[in-house]
Every structure is written in structure tokens, then in C-alpha cells.
Amino acid sequence: MKKVLLAALFSITTAFAYSQSCPTCIIDLSCTASPAFPTLCPTVLPDGTTGVAYSQDLTFYMPASFQYSGVNVTLNQINVTSITGQPSGLSFTCSAPNCTYFPSQNPPATERGCVKICGVPTIPGNYTIIVSVVAQASTPVGPQTLPTQFEIPIRVNPPPGGNASFTFNPPSGCDSVCVTYGGLIVAPDNKPTTWAWDFGNGQNSTLQNPPVQCYTQPGEYIVSLNTKTYKYVLDAVAFTVNGGYCGDIEEPNYPIIGCTAAPDPYFTYSNGSASFSTEGNAGNDQASVSFTGLNHVLESNLF
């Protein structure tokens, strides 16, 4: 008997990194700096493994008062504006609403906050997570707005003898073998996911769970899967105002004549931690208006 052996390859393309909610983090009360200065703990995150659940707390120390270049600084507010560069499959959740902290509100209790980084990493490699913050501080020369960034390295190791992209069974057979495949990666919240299989036997599929594949000739077959996950993007909004504006200051309502002007419509929306408004670019004196080229990635579905 001659053996049929399957060699599995996989690749994952994340068009937009999706996020999921992490549980609440736990603040590391030993996180500090001497002399007092804003810092993160730990400075290097523990390794993750492809296809294995990852969870790590990141604590930031925010002293209410410290010196910077010989100047006394009182730290009033810190807002974590973004965390980027994390491996595909990982997301974060802040311990404070809107990722906003007030270090000088009630020190020392308010001098620390944390972020939970969690999920299932999907692509091995070395990454640098960038935490961007904006600090509002008081100094002898007046209030200051101080944007800054912290860089934290993390390594994601490949799975030990496994495959984070798809399953296959059995891995080999004698003379001939029929194999069942299944894609493992699916974007959350009903966001689009595509699969592109090449079974190495001349057959292809775009299904997550493709038909059983049979290999009738002995040999080694290279099987590959490319998985793409997407987020929806708000690109355009169009609407018509049917009433409710006549009688305002800019649209007076005169007897007999009626309303003498059209409205100035605009729209606002909130999606996840992001918000957007076209108020500064409202449609002037027109009941029907459209806004195009918005290109806003949706953190969660609007529908």
C-alpha cells in the first residue's frame, strides 16, 4: 500500500480587525514609578499562541502630581484615544467609561486604571501595541493638553502542531482517503467572512464547510485556506425632511404665506466608542440632502 499524506497550509487576511467585548480588568496596585511619572505595567506582554484564548490586564499608573523637566504638573484627566497594532483577533476594554480617567479626583485611589486585552490571536508574529492617550494637565504656565503614546511588544507563537485556520480529518490514509474540512474563523456580529480553499487535488471551494474531498492517487497534497473577515463601512447617508422645522428662527412661518425657507439638515450617529456629526457641514436651505465619502468603519452593526 502507498500512503496519501495531506500537508496543511493556511493564511488569514483581516480586512478590518474586528473587536469583541472583554471582561473587566483588575488593577495592579503595585504598578508605580520612582520618581512619580506616568507608566504602564507590564512593559512587555506575555506571549500568546495562535488559536488559543488570550487574556491580559494592562495597568497604567497616573500620578496626580509629578515633575516633568523641572515643572510641577497636576494630572487632571487622561483619555485613552486608541489602542492599535494588536494582533488580529485581540481587542480591549477599559476599566473606566469612555476610557477616561481622572487621576487628581481622589488620589491615590484614582491614580491607576487598567485595560483588558483579550481574544483569540489568529496570525503568529511579533507585534507592537501602541496605546495613544491625551492628558489634560495643570502647570504653572497654564493648562496643557499633552498627547503621547506608549509602545508595548507582544509575540504570538504558532500553534504547537495545530492549525488555527481550519480542521481536517483524517490527516492521511492508505491508497486513497476522503477528508472532511471545516473553516474555524468567522467574524462576529454577522459581519462578512469569505473562505477560499485549494485542496491540492484540482478542487476549490468558497464554503466554510466544503464538500468532502477524496484523494485517490498516493502522494502528498498541499491544502490551503485563505480567510478574510470584514467590517461594514458607512459610506453615504441621504434623507429628506418632511416637516417639523417650520416656525424656527431661520424658517419663520408667516400667516397666509407660510414657511419661507427650507431646513438645514444634518445627522449624527454613535457606533461603539466612535461618534460623528455633519453639523458643521449641514445642508443649507434644502429639505433633501446627501452626504457621501464618509468612510467610517463601523465597530458594531447598525442593522
XYZ file of C-alpha atoms in Angstrom:
303
model
C 0.000 0.000 0.000
C 1.101 3.547 -0.764
C 0.209 6.342 1.577
C -1.747 9.547 0.869
C -0.419 12.363 3.067
C -2.025 15.802 3.463
C 0.131 18.838 4.216
C -1.981 21.734 5.502
C -1.274 25.375 4.790
C -3.367 28.336 5.818
C -3.422 32.091 5.506
C -5.667 34.680 7.099
C -6.404 38.125 5.739
C -8.145 40.544 8.090
C -9.591 43.388 6.062
C -10.598 45.210 9.236
C -9.702 43.945 12.679
C -12.929 43.278 14.492
C -13.435 43.746 18.216
C -15.302 41.927 20.905
C -16.029 42.945 24.489
C -13.516 41.791 27.088
C -14.373 41.178 30.748
C -13.393 43.727 33.384
C -9.688 44.095 34.103
C -8.012 44.014 37.526
C -5.741 46.924 38.503
C -2.201 46.036 39.567
C -1.778 48.155 42.718
C 1.993 47.559 42.666
C 2.330 49.422 39.357
C 4.284 52.589 40.160
C 7.328 54.634 39.218
C 10.017 56.388 41.250
C 10.181 59.300 40.905
C 6.469 59.570 40.149
C 5.785 59.574 36.412
C 3.071 58.057 34.152
C 3.920 54.464 33.225
C 2.427 51.147 32.060
C 2.660 47.714 33.677
C 3.805 45.331 32.359
C 6.139 46.898 29.801
C 6.194 43.659 27.780
C 3.093 41.480 27.392
C 3.259 37.696 27.816
C 3.388 35.637 24.616
C 0.174 34.446 23.017
C -0.442 31.373 20.888
C -2.349 31.258 17.628
C -5.799 29.763 18.132
C -5.541 29.846 21.957
C -7.618 32.259 24.075
C -5.546 35.180 25.404
C -6.331 37.455 28.351
C -4.019 40.010 29.955
C -4.526 43.054 32.160
C -2.575 46.223 31.417
C -2.332 48.745 34.280
C -1.342 52.382 33.848
C -0.020 54.471 36.712
C -1.176 58.099 36.529
C 0.277 60.114 39.447
C -1.874 63.088 40.342
C 1.246 65.254 40.651
C 4.742 64.841 39.224
C 7.608 66.819 37.756
C 8.423 66.986 34.070
C 11.613 68.805 33.030
C 11.614 70.580 36.375
C 7.993 71.773 36.021
C 5.297 70.749 38.501
C 2.409 69.030 36.703
C -1.041 68.203 38.044
C -2.679 65.483 36.008
C -6.412 66.219 35.756
C -7.654 63.841 33.050
C -6.360 61.086 30.798
C -8.284 59.718 27.835
C -7.167 56.558 26.051
C -7.978 57.572 22.465
C -6.916 54.348 20.743
C -5.078 51.058 21.097
C -3.693 49.926 17.755
C -1.255 47.380 16.414
C -2.650 44.496 18.431
C -2.615 41.051 16.775
C -5.646 40.132 14.711
C -8.287 38.567 16.944
C -7.436 40.606 20.063
C -9.455 43.547 21.374
C -9.513 45.675 24.532
C -11.875 47.044 27.167
C -11.108 49.943 29.545
C -11.974 49.897 33.242
C -13.474 53.421 33.022
C -16.412 54.651 30.897
C -15.236 56.092 27.559
C -11.657 55.143 28.564
C -11.416 58.427 30.509
C -9.667 58.689 33.884
C -9.360 61.495 36.452
C -6.120 60.952 38.425
C -6.374 64.018 40.693
C -10.045 63.458 41.549
C -9.432 61.286 44.626
C -5.788 60.184 44.859
C -4.306 57.697 45.397
C -7.397 55.605 44.509
C -7.804 57.369 41.151
C -4.114 57.240 40.186
C -4.390 53.830 38.482
C -6.552 52.382 35.757
C -6.428 49.306 33.583
C -7.266 47.786 30.225
C -8.135 44.156 29.491
C -6.661 42.781 26.265
C -8.357 39.563 25.226
C -9.466 37.346 22.364
C -8.023 34.573 20.234
C -4.976 35.622 18.160
C -5.160 34.309 14.608
C -1.810 35.179 13.000
C 1.611 34.422 14.552
C 4.313 37.079 14.618
C 5.928 39.912 16.588
C 3.700 42.927 17.203
C 3.947 46.337 18.849
C 0.759 47.551 20.504
C 0.523 51.357 20.557
C -1.553 52.949 23.330
C -2.414 56.560 22.428
C -3.561 58.890 25.200
C -4.377 62.566 25.605
C -3.676 64.101 29.005
C -5.198 67.300 30.387
C -2.824 68.830 32.921
C -2.349 71.983 35.002
C 1.084 73.654 35.107
C 2.469 76.957 36.418
C 2.203 78.331 32.873
C -1.436 77.319 32.495
C -3.483 74.289 31.335
C -1.807 71.945 28.870
C -3.093 69.240 26.506
C -0.450 66.539 26.142
C -0.902 63.758 23.558
C 1.503 60.839 23.937
C 1.951 57.161 23.057
C 3.166 54.027 24.812
C 4.581 51.058 22.883
C 4.199 47.501 24.210
C 5.669 44.492 22.381
C 3.848 41.160 22.197
C 4.699 37.919 20.421
C 2.134 35.455 19.077
C 3.584 31.969 18.656
C 2.344 29.495 16.032
C 0.154 26.647 17.310
C 2.062 23.593 18.546
C 1.274 21.110 15.775
C -2.155 22.568 15.122
C -3.894 24.755 12.573
C -5.717 27.905 13.682
C -7.485 28.362 10.350
C -9.220 25.047 9.639
C -9.739 21.449 10.704
C -9.290 18.316 8.595
C -9.926 14.661 9.328
C -8.312 12.232 8.756
C -4.802 13.630 8.095
C -3.684 10.650 5.997
C -4.760 7.299 4.594
C -3.635 4.302 2.573
C -4.158 4.101 -1.226
C -6.985 6.679 -1.063
C -8.628 8.885 1.538
C -11.707 11.136 1.819
C -11.215 14.174 4.056
C -13.696 16.426 5.851
C -12.637 20.081 6.148
C -14.035 22.945 8.221
C -13.104 26.645 8.458
C -12.597 27.891 12.029
C -12.564 31.686 11.645
C -15.840 33.615 11.445
C -16.236 37.369 12.014
C -18.593 38.200 14.910
C -21.898 40.078 14.721
C -22.815 38.642 11.306
C -20.040 40.584 9.589
C -18.898 39.161 6.235
C -16.396 36.322 6.139
C -15.082 34.684 2.972
C -13.213 31.402 2.521
C -11.041 30.415 -0.442
C -9.976 26.755 -0.372
C -7.458 24.982 -2.588
C -7.498 21.267 -1.778
C -4.452 20.354 -3.845
C -6.481 17.860 -5.882
C -7.711 20.305 -8.516
C -10.807 21.225 -6.473
C -11.667 24.571 -4.845
C -14.458 25.873 -2.636
C -15.732 29.117 -1.131
C -17.774 27.468 1.637
C -16.833 27.500 5.314
C -17.565 23.751 5.464
C -16.852 22.461 1.949
C -17.874 19.090 0.486
C -15.805 16.063 1.466
C -12.647 15.844 -0.655
C -11.343 12.499 -1.890
C -7.749 11.759 -2.883
C -7.463 8.621 -4.996
C -3.811 8.760 -6.009
C -0.993 8.204 -3.484
C 1.168 11.255 -2.853
C 1.460 14.431 -0.813
C -1.224 17.109 -1.273
C -0.836 20.734 -0.152
C -4.136 22.145 1.151
C -4.553 25.901 1.702
C -7.278 28.194 3.005
C -7.394 31.986 2.804
C -9.933 33.510 5.186
C -10.955 37.175 5.000
C -13.054 38.976 7.606
C -14.573 42.418 7.114
C -16.309 45.243 8.885
C -19.067 47.330 7.348
C -18.223 50.907 6.369
C -20.695 53.796 6.456
C -20.033 55.454 3.120
C -23.097 57.604 2.369
C -26.266 58.925 4.035
C -29.242 60.507 2.249
C -32.526 61.690 3.745
C -35.453 64.066 3.240
C -37.005 66.300 5.919
C -40.798 66.109 5.631
C -41.749 68.633 8.315
C -41.235 69.819 11.856
C -38.882 72.682 11.047
C -41.319 75.456 10.002
C -41.609 78.128 12.691
C -37.958 78.069 13.773
C -35.925 81.289 13.837
C -34.328 80.577 10.452
C -37.544 79.188 8.927
C -40.294 81.644 10.046
C -43.927 80.763 9.444
C -45.952 83.752 8.240
C -49.740 83.877 8.055
C -51.053 83.156 4.564
C -47.529 82.950 3.095
C -46.484 80.037 5.263
C -42.909 78.832 5.684
C -40.391 80.983 3.807
C -37.266 78.819 3.968
C -36.102 75.219 3.881
C -34.329 73.444 6.770
C -30.586 72.971 7.322
C -30.449 69.212 7.898
C -27.507 67.266 9.297
C -27.092 63.937 11.057
C -25.156 62.489 13.991
C -24.515 58.892 14.942
C -22.719 56.883 17.598
C -21.273 53.454 16.933
C -19.290 51.620 19.586
C -16.838 54.153 21.040
C -16.943 56.334 17.897
C -19.249 59.247 17.154
C -19.653 61.505 14.143
C -21.664 64.584 13.152
C -22.127 66.628 9.975
C -23.471 69.618 11.928
C -20.588 71.792 10.717
C -21.388 70.795 7.134
C -25.187 70.953 7.193
C -27.289 71.210 4.066
C -28.321 74.863 3.792
C -31.959 75.576 2.944
C -32.730 72.205 1.375
C -35.165 69.553 2.505
C -33.296 66.707 0.786
C -29.607 66.216 1.412
C -26.956 63.546 0.954
C -23.520 63.057 2.470
C -21.010 60.895 0.586
C -17.433 59.713 1.025
C -17.872 59.286 4.793
C -15.714 56.129 5.026
C -16.472 55.450 8.704
C -15.675 51.880 9.815
C -18.483 50.532 11.995
C -17.348 48.942 15.241
C -20.767 47.320 15.631
C -23.549 46.783 13.120
C -26.163 49.465 12.586
C -28.663 46.872 11.322
